[in-house]
Short mmCIF file of C-alpha atoms in Angstrom, two decimals:
data_model
loop_
_atom_site.label_atom_id
_atom_site.label_comp_id
_atom_site.label_asym_id
_atom_site.label_seq_id
_atom_site.Cartn_x
_atom_site.Cartn_y
_atom_site.Cartn_z
CA MET A 27 -80.98 9.25 226.13
CA SER A 28 -83.82 11.76 226.41
CA GLU A 29 -83.74 14.65 223.90
CA ASP A 30 -84.98 17.07 226.57
CA LYS A 31 -82.53 16.19 229.31
CA VAL A 32 -79.02 17.49 228.78
CA ILE A 33 -76.29 15.57 230.58
CA CYS A 34 -72.96 17.27 229.99
CA PHE A 35 -70.19 14.96 228.82
CA GLN A 36 -67.61 15.21 231.58
CA GLU A 37 -64.51 14.79 229.43
CA GLY A 38 -65.51 17.63 227.11
CA THR A 39 -67.15 20.03 229.56
CA VAL A 40 -65.72 22.88 231.62
CA PRO A 41 -66.64 22.27 235.29
CA VAL A 42 -68.89 25.12 236.44
CA SER A 43 -70.99 25.45 239.58
CA ARG A 44 -74.03 27.09 238.02
CA SER A 45 -75.01 26.96 234.38
CA SER A 46 -78.15 26.09 232.46
CA LYS A 47 -76.15 24.61 229.59
CA CYS A 48 -72.94 22.72 228.98
CA ILE A 49 -69.84 24.86 228.46
CA CYS A 50 -67.45 23.00 226.18
CA LYS A 51 -63.71 22.76 226.67
CA LYS A 52 -61.59 23.86 223.73
CA GLY A 53 -61.72 21.15 221.10
CA TRP A 54 -65.16 19.80 222.09
CA HIS A 55 -68.55 20.56 220.53
CA GLY A 56 -72.24 19.74 220.58
CA ARG A 57 -75.12 20.30 222.95
CA GLU A 58 -73.53 18.04 225.56
CA CYS A 59 -69.89 18.81 224.65
CA SER A 60 -69.34 15.18 223.62
CA ILE A 61 -67.96 15.63 220.08
CA PRO A 62 -64.18 16.15 219.63
CA ASP A 63 -62.64 18.29 216.91
CA ALA A 64 -61.50 15.38 214.74
CA VAL A 65 -65.08 14.06 214.48
CA TRP A 66 -66.91 17.41 214.44
CA PHE A 67 -65.01 18.70 211.40
CA THR A 68 -65.87 15.74 209.18
CA GLU A 69 -68.30 16.27 206.31
CA ASP A 70 -70.31 13.07 206.77
CA PHE A 71 -70.61 13.65 210.49
CA GLU A 72 -71.97 17.17 209.99
CA ARG A 73 -74.78 15.71 207.87
CA TRP A 74 -75.62 12.96 210.37
CA TYR A 75 -75.56 15.40 213.27
CA SER A 76 -77.85 17.87 211.50
CA GLU A 77 -80.29 15.03 210.76
CA GLY A 78 -80.40 14.07 214.44
CA LEU A 79 -78.82 10.64 213.90
CA ILE A 80 -75.97 11.05 216.40
CA ARG A 81 -77.07 10.01 219.90
CA ARG A 82 -75.35 9.59 223.26
CA ARG A 83 -75.51 6.02 224.47
CA SER A 84 -77.05 5.13 227.82
CA ARG A 85 -74.10 2.79 228.44
CA PRO A 86 -70.62 2.89 226.88
CA ARG A 87 -69.70 0.12 224.49
CA LYS A 88 -66.49 -1.87 224.76
CA ILE A 89 -63.64 -0.89 222.47
CA ILE A 90 -61.07 -3.54 221.51
CA ASN A 91 -57.82 -2.60 219.76
CA GLY A 92 -55.87 -5.24 217.84
CA LEU A 93 -52.40 -5.15 216.32
CA VAL A 94 -49.42 -7.24 215.21
CA PHE A 95 -46.31 -6.68 217.33
CA ASN A 96 -42.66 -7.13 216.41
CA HIS A 97 -40.49 -5.03 218.78
CA GLU A 98 -42.42 -1.74 219.21
CA LEU A 99 -42.33 -1.59 223.02
CA ASP A 100 -42.08 2.22 223.27
CA LEU A 101 -44.96 2.80 220.86
CA LEU A 102 -47.09 0.19 222.62
CA GLU A 103 -46.53 1.96 225.93
CA VAL A 104 -47.43 5.33 224.39
CA ARG A 105 -50.60 3.76 222.92
CA VAL A 106 -51.75 2.11 226.15
CA GLN A 107 -51.00 5.10 228.36
CA GLU A 108 -52.46 7.61 225.89
CA LEU A 109 -55.73 5.75 225.36
CA GLY A 110 -56.18 4.86 229.03
CA ASP A 111 -59.66 3.67 229.97
CA ALA A 112 -61.02 4.35 226.46
CA ILE A 113 -59.79 0.88 225.41
CA ASP A 114 -61.13 -2.19 227.20
CA ASN A 115 -58.83 -4.81 225.69
CA TYR A 116 -55.79 -5.11 223.43
CA LEU A 117 -55.36 -8.15 221.20
CA VAL A 118 -51.66 -8.31 220.37
CA VAL A 119 -50.36 -10.96 217.98
CA GLU A 120 -46.67 -11.79 218.37
CA SER A 121 -44.66 -14.47 216.62
CA PRO A 122 -41.23 -16.02 217.17
CA TYR A 123 -40.72 -15.23 213.46
CA THR A 124 -40.39 -11.91 211.65
CA TYR A 125 -42.34 -11.26 208.44
CA PHE A 126 -39.14 -12.28 206.64
CA GLY A 127 -39.02 -15.59 208.49
CA THR A 128 -36.09 -15.00 210.82
CA GLN A 129 -36.50 -16.34 214.35
CA LYS A 130 -36.72 -13.72 217.09
CA PRO A 131 -37.53 -13.50 220.82
CA LEU A 132 -41.09 -12.90 222.03
CA TYR A 133 -40.29 -9.37 223.20
CA LEU A 134 -43.79 -8.52 224.41
CA LYS A 135 -44.39 -11.77 226.27
CA ASN A 136 -41.00 -11.55 227.98
CA ASN A 137 -41.44 -7.90 228.97
CA LEU A 138 -44.98 -8.42 230.27
CA SER A 139 -43.63 -11.21 232.46
CA ALA A 140 -40.97 -8.81 233.75
CA GLY A 141 -43.54 -6.16 234.74
CA PHE A 142 -43.89 -4.06 231.58
CA LEU A 143 -47.22 -2.16 231.64
CA ARG A 144 -48.02 -3.89 234.91
CA GLU A 145 -51.01 -1.68 235.72
CA HIS A 146 -52.56 -2.40 232.30
CA LYS A 147 -51.62 -6.06 232.00
CA HIS A 148 -55.21 -7.21 232.64
CA LYS A 149 -56.25 -5.51 229.39
CA ILE A 150 -53.54 -6.96 227.18
CA ILE A 151 -54.21 -10.35 225.60
CA PRO A 152 -51.01 -11.62 223.96
CA ILE A 153 -51.57 -14.11 221.15
CA THR A 154 -48.57 -16.16 220.09
CA VAL A 155 -48.62 -17.36 216.47
CA ASP A 156 -45.94 -20.04 216.15
CA TYR A 157 -46.78 -20.95 212.57
CA TYR A 158 -44.87 -19.20 209.77
CA ASN A 159 -47.04 -19.36 206.67
CA TYR A 160 -44.90 -19.11 203.56
CA ALA A 161 -46.62 -21.90 201.66
CA GLY A 162 -46.72 -21.31 197.93
CA GLY A 163 -44.02 -18.66 198.16
CA ASP A 164 -46.43 -15.75 198.69
CA PRO A 165 -44.24 -12.98 200.17
CA TRP A 166 -47.29 -11.41 201.79
CA GLY A 167 -48.43 -14.73 203.28
CA PRO A 168 -46.82 -14.41 206.74
CA GLU A 169 -47.98 -10.82 207.29
CA ASN A 170 -51.49 -11.63 206.10
CA TYR A 171 -51.66 -14.67 208.37
CA PHE A 172 -50.57 -12.65 211.41
CA ARG A 173 -53.18 -9.96 210.62
CA THR A 174 -55.95 -12.52 210.18
CA SER A 175 -55.04 -14.07 213.52
CA VAL A 176 -55.60 -10.86 215.50
CA TRP A 177 -59.40 -11.11 215.56
CA HIS A 178 -59.86 -14.71 214.43
CA GLU A 179 -57.91 -15.94 217.47
CA GLY A 180 -58.43 -12.96 219.73
CA HIS A 181 -62.22 -12.66 219.82
CA ARG A 182 -62.48 -16.19 221.26
CA ARG A 183 -60.59 -15.00 224.34
CA LEU A 184 -62.90 -12.08 225.06
CA LYS A 185 -65.82 -12.44 227.45
CA LYS A 186 -69.30 -10.97 227.14
CA LEU A 187 -68.83 -9.44 223.70
CA ARG A 188 -71.86 -7.61 222.33
CA ASP A 189 -72.75 -6.92 218.72
CA ASP A 190 -72.44 -3.17 219.28
CA ASP A 191 -68.91 -3.34 220.73
CA ILE A 192 -66.23 -1.93 218.42
CA PHE A 193 -62.98 -3.41 217.12
CA ILE A 194 -60.11 -1.19 215.91
CA MET A 195 -57.48 -2.91 213.76
CA SER A 196 -54.13 -1.07 213.80
CA ASP A 197 -50.53 -1.40 212.87
CA ALA A 198 -48.16 -1.08 215.82
CA ASP A 199 -47.14 2.41 214.65
CA GLU A 200 -50.71 3.72 214.31
CA ILE A 201 -52.11 5.30 217.47
CA PRO A 202 -55.76 6.43 217.47
CA SER A 203 -56.68 9.63 219.27
CA ARG A 204 -58.18 9.05 222.69
CA ASP A 205 -60.83 11.69 221.97
CA VAL A 206 -61.98 9.86 218.83
CA VAL A 207 -62.10 6.51 220.64
CA VAL A 208 -64.09 8.09 223.49
CA PHE A 209 -66.59 9.42 220.94
CA LEU A 210 -67.06 5.97 219.40
CA LYS A 211 -67.44 4.47 222.87
CA HIS A 212 -70.25 6.80 223.92
CA HIS A 213 -72.28 7.41 220.73
CA ASP A 214 -74.57 5.71 218.22
CA GLY A 215 -75.79 6.85 214.82
CA PHE A 216 -72.68 6.87 212.60
CA GLY A 217 -71.60 4.85 209.58
CA GLU A 218 -69.31 1.85 209.41
CA PRO A 219 -66.76 0.55 208.44
CA ILE A 220 -64.49 3.42 209.40
CA LYS A 221 -61.07 4.71 208.39
CA LEU A 222 -58.97 7.03 210.55
CA ARG A 223 -56.93 9.88 209.09
CA LEU A 224 -53.67 10.04 211.03
CA ARG A 225 -51.04 12.75 211.26
CA SER A 226 -47.93 11.10 209.88
CA PHE A 227 -44.41 11.27 211.34
CA THR A 228 -41.10 9.52 210.78
CA TYR A 229 -38.38 8.61 213.33
CA GLY A 230 -40.31 10.42 216.09
CA PHE A 231 -42.94 13.10 216.57
CA TYR A 232 -40.45 15.73 215.39
CA TRP A 233 -40.30 14.95 211.62
CA GLU A 234 -43.67 15.27 209.85
CA GLN A 235 -44.54 13.84 206.45
CA SER A 236 -46.21 16.12 203.91
CA THR A 237 -49.63 14.46 204.01
CA PRO A 238 -51.66 12.51 206.57
CA VAL A 239 -52.46 8.85 205.98
CA ASP A 240 -55.85 7.09 206.00
CA VAL A 241 -55.80 3.71 207.72
CA SER A 242 -58.43 1.04 208.20
CA GLY A 243 -60.29 -0.22 209.86
CA VAL A 244 -62.88 0.16 212.56
CA CYS A 245 -66.22 -1.63 212.82
CA THR A 246 -68.63 -3.25 215.24
CA VAL A 247 -68.41 -6.85 216.37
CA ALA A 248 -71.54 -7.58 214.34
CA TYR A 249 -69.99 -6.11 211.19
CA ILE A 250 -66.70 -8.01 211.39
CA ARG A 251 -68.63 -11.24 212.01
CA GLU A 252 -71.32 -10.86 209.34
CA VAL A 253 -69.32 -9.08 206.62
CA TYR A 254 -65.69 -10.09 207.17
CA GLU A 255 -66.31 -13.54 208.72
CA ASN A 256 -64.17 -12.65 211.76
CA ASP A 257 -61.14 -11.97 209.55
CA SER A 258 -59.27 -8.85 210.69
CA LEU A 259 -57.19 -8.86 207.49
CA ARG A 260 -60.38 -8.29 205.49
CA LEU A 261 -61.33 -5.43 207.80
CA ARG A 262 -57.89 -3.96 207.18
CA SER A 263 -58.39 -4.04 203.41
CA MET A 264 -62.09 -3.00 203.62
CA ARG A 265 -62.78 -4.36 200.14
CA THR A 266 -66.16 -5.80 201.16
CA PHE A 267 -69.18 -3.71 202.04
CA ALA A 268 -72.59 -4.65 203.44
CA GLN A 269 -75.64 -2.96 201.96
CA ASP A 270 -77.78 -3.82 204.96
CA ASN A 271 -77.37 -2.27 208.40
CA MET A 272 -76.28 -4.50 211.26
CA SER A 273 -79.05 -5.09 213.79
CA ASN A 274 -78.36 -4.10 217.40
CA ALA A 275 -75.12 -2.33 216.45
CA GLY A 276 -76.22 1.29 216.80
CA THR A 277 -74.70 2.09 213.40
CA PHE A 278 -75.59 1.96 209.71
CA SER A 279 -73.71 0.70 206.65
CA GLU A 280 -71.88 3.66 205.12
CA TYR A 281 -68.16 4.10 204.65
CA TRP A 282 -66.81 6.81 206.93
CA THR A 283 -63.38 8.40 207.23
CA ILE A 284 -62.84 10.36 210.43
CA GLU A 285 -60.82 13.07 208.74
CA GLY A 286 -60.38 15.71 211.39
CA THR A 287 -58.83 19.00 210.39
CA PRO A 288 -55.18 20.11 210.47
CA PRO A 289 -53.52 19.67 212.88
CA CYS A 290 -56.16 17.73 214.84
CA TYR A 291 -56.51 14.45 213.01
CA ALA A 292 -57.86 11.14 214.30
CA GLY A 293 -54.50 10.00 215.65
CA TRP A 294 -50.82 9.54 214.84
CA HIS A 295 -48.79 7.40 212.47
CA CYS A 296 -45.16 7.20 213.64
CA SER A 297 -43.13 5.26 211.09
CA TRP A 298 -39.58 4.07 211.86
CA CYS A 299 -39.92 5.50 215.37
CA PHE A 300 -37.04 3.61 216.98
CA ASP A 301 -33.46 4.15 218.01
CA VAL A 302 -30.79 3.00 215.54
CA LYS A 303 -30.86 -0.60 216.73
CA GLY A 304 -34.65 -0.68 216.45
CA ILE A 305 -34.51 0.64 212.89
CA GLN A 306 -31.94 -2.01 211.99
CA MET A 307 -34.27 -4.66 213.41
CA LYS A 308 -37.17 -3.29 211.37
CA LEU A 309 -35.07 -3.33 208.20
CA ALA A 310 -34.13 -6.96 208.76
CA ALA A 311 -37.70 -8.00 209.64
CA ALA A 312 -39.45 -6.55 206.57
CA GLN A 313 -41.40 -9.01 204.45
CA ARG A 314 -40.02 -10.25 201.16
CA ASP A 315 -41.99 -8.04 198.78
CA ASP A 316 -41.92 -4.66 200.51
CA GLY A 317 -41.08 -2.70 197.35
CA VAL A 318 -37.36 -2.03 197.64
CA ARG A 319 -36.26 -4.06 200.65
CA TRP A 320 -33.81 -1.61 202.21
CA GLY A 321 -32.51 -4.21 204.64
CA ASP A 322 -30.90 -6.06 201.72
CA ILE A 323 -28.68 -3.03 200.96
CA ALA A 324 -25.76 -3.07 203.41
CA GLU A 325 -25.17 0.70 203.54
CA LYS A 326 -28.82 1.33 204.44
CA SER A 327 -28.34 -0.62 207.68
CA ASP A 328 -25.19 1.25 208.69
CA ALA A 329 -25.64 3.06 212.02
CA SER A 330 -23.97 6.28 210.82
CA TYR A 331 -26.18 6.38 207.73
CA ILE A 332 -29.34 5.82 209.78
CA ASN A 333 -28.32 8.54 212.23
CA SER A 334 -27.79 10.96 209.34
CA LEU A 335 -31.32 10.25 208.09
CA ARG A 336 -32.82 10.84 211.51
CA LYS A 337 -30.80 13.99 212.14
CA ASN A 338 -31.62 15.58 208.78
CA GLY A 339 -35.18 14.32 208.26
CA LEU A 340 -34.38 12.22 205.21
CA LEU A 341 -35.85 8.91 204.04
CA PHE A 342 -34.20 5.78 202.68
CA ASP A 343 -35.27 6.61 199.11
CA ASP A 344 -33.66 10.09 199.20
CA SER A 345 -37.04 11.79 198.76
CA PRO A 346 -37.44 15.45 199.88
CA ALA A 347 -36.71 16.21 203.51
CA LEU A 348 -39.42 15.95 206.14
CA THR A 349 -40.76 18.99 207.99
CA PRO A 350 -39.35 19.56 211.51
CA ARG A 351 -41.94 19.87 214.28
CA ASP A 352 -41.88 20.47 218.01
CA PRO A 353 -43.20 17.29 219.69
CA ASN A 354 -44.39 19.45 222.59
CA GLU A 355 -47.13 20.42 220.12
CA THR A 356 -47.48 17.31 217.98
CA ALA A 357 -46.99 14.18 220.08
CA PRO A 358 -49.57 12.20 222.07
CA ALA A 359 -50.12 13.64 225.51
CA PHE A 360 -48.35 10.83 227.31
CA ASP A 361 -44.82 12.11 227.84
CA ILE A 362 -42.84 8.86 227.58
CA SER A 363 -42.54 9.48 223.85
CA LEU A 364 -40.58 12.66 224.49
CA ARG A 365 -38.43 11.09 227.19
CA ALA A 366 -37.63 8.19 224.85
CA ARG A 367 -36.72 10.57 222.04
CA VAL A 368 -34.60 12.71 224.37
CA SER A 369 -32.60 9.69 225.45
CA ASP A 370 -32.37 8.50 221.87
CA PHE A 371 -31.08 11.82 220.54
CA ARG A 372 -28.31 12.37 223.09
CA VAL A 373 -25.76 10.83 220.74
CA LEU A 374 -26.83 13.24 217.97
CA CYS A 375 -27.72 16.36 219.86
CA ASP A 376 -24.61 17.56 221.58
CA GLU A 377 -23.92 21.28 221.75
CA ALA A 378 -21.94 21.16 218.50
CA ASN A 379 -24.90 19.79 216.56
CA VAL A 380 -27.18 22.39 218.14
CA SER A 381 -24.85 25.20 217.11
CA ARG A 382 -24.81 23.83 213.55
CA GLY A 383 -28.54 24.38 213.34
CA CYS A 384 -30.06 20.89 213.36
CA GLU A 385 -33.64 21.92 214.17
CA PRO A 386 -34.90 18.69 215.82
CA CYS A 387 -31.58 18.45 217.67
CA LYS A 388 -31.94 22.02 218.90
CA MET A 389 -35.49 21.40 220.11
CA VAL A 390 -34.74 18.06 221.75
CA TYR A 391 -31.52 19.32 223.32
CA LEU A 392 -33.36 22.23 224.93
CA THR A 393 -36.16 19.94 226.06
CA ASN A 394 -33.59 17.58 227.55
CA VAL A 395 -32.13 20.45 229.59
CA ARG A 396 -35.64 21.43 230.68
CA LEU A 397 -36.53 17.87 231.62
CA ARG A 398 -33.36 17.48 233.71
CA SER A 399 -34.16 20.77 235.44
CA ILE A 400 -37.66 19.58 236.31
CA GLN A 401 -36.35 16.29 237.63
CA ARG A 402 -33.94 18.12 239.91
CA GLU A 403 -36.78 20.27 241.27
CA LYS A 404 -39.23 17.40 241.62
CA SER A 405 -37.37 14.31 242.67
CA THR A 406 -40.35 11.94 242.84
CA PRO A 407 -42.26 10.92 239.69
CA ALA A 408 -45.59 11.23 241.51
CA ASN A 409 -45.04 14.95 242.00
CA ARG A 410 -43.58 15.72 238.59
CA SER A 411 -46.51 15.74 236.18
CA GLU A 412 -48.04 19.13 236.92
CA THR A 413 -44.74 20.98 236.71
CA ALA A 414 -43.86 19.11 233.54
CA CYS A 415 -47.14 20.12 231.93
CA GLU A 416 -46.67 23.72 232.99
CA ASP A 417 -43.27 23.61 231.33
CA GLY A 418 -44.74 22.35 228.08
CA ILE A 419 -43.69 18.72 227.95
CA ILE A 420 -45.99 16.91 225.55
CA LEU A 421 -49.00 19.18 225.62
CA GLN A 422 -51.81 18.07 223.36
CA LYS A 423 -52.98 21.23 221.60
CA CYS A 424 -56.02 19.70 219.93
CA GLY A 425 -58.39 20.48 222.75
CA ARG A 426 -56.95 18.53 225.67
CA VAL A 427 -54.01 18.76 228.02
CA ARG A 428 -53.27 15.55 229.90
CA ARG A 429 -52.09 16.02 233.49
#
């Protein structure tokens, strides 16, 4: 793109009728308003930008997101709806076996067939791994095999891949920020492989952990082929590094963590974000060497015990309590996460619990009342979104409000 010609980046620019320069929306930066907060406030990026290495692409690259799926339907829907057109394809590995080896239904395949995420189904490439690899008794073997399969099997099903396209390897509970993905889609001149620093929550977007978590990894198609031999498990571990730059990738070889700045990180990590039954399923599915395997301790799977953890922001290891947050301010913009949590908390958040001072209960109870009020005023879903946003339901306060 020409250095003299300024083409304002639509997603990050305030629409104005007459202006000689781009006016950036809150949370966006740069001459063309194409750099989101989470990228802009990263030390390595500041250096590359000042050296003139960061460039807008003349054509967007494809972004492919891969993950292993067990039963995380709500989180998958939040991911797909939140990221929208920023992601071109999802490679989703699912097995009829848990990491532990127990047989289970193919929840994703069955739900896709029943119409789940119908409008996005063309993007989602389900990959069924029937083989349970526990040869040699390696407790990590099944999980590693599933992770390897994401790209090893998935890239063969993608058409017209280019070396400069990007692959993001995630866990099912790790959701990248749309703004960060949009930046990667539309720019050249940054280092790879990449880690993402995610704001970390437990049980829902209302209990925050004390520190964010860095997860890997992100790289170009050329990098995963030449350095990791098309093995997405190796990308996840990021133990190998190439000294030479990849040709035709628009990047250079330099480790990069997109750190962001509190509270605007590069995405969300939402651990144990299920209802009670979902948490019980996760406990039972855990692989055989997951530190203390809580699913083997009967009381840890008790519904009343799990509800007490979720209500009070406690963890299975009795570590210090989590920090309560308002998901109107912390969650991804797509509001299904709040609606799912509202439904989930009804059993906990009656008026008695609110009066006793349970902070997440108080917040979710009030939001539930507000949501019901909105639904009475706006009976059709198509007309509801603007009023819901005005009322504060899942507003993204890191530079973007999704309507």
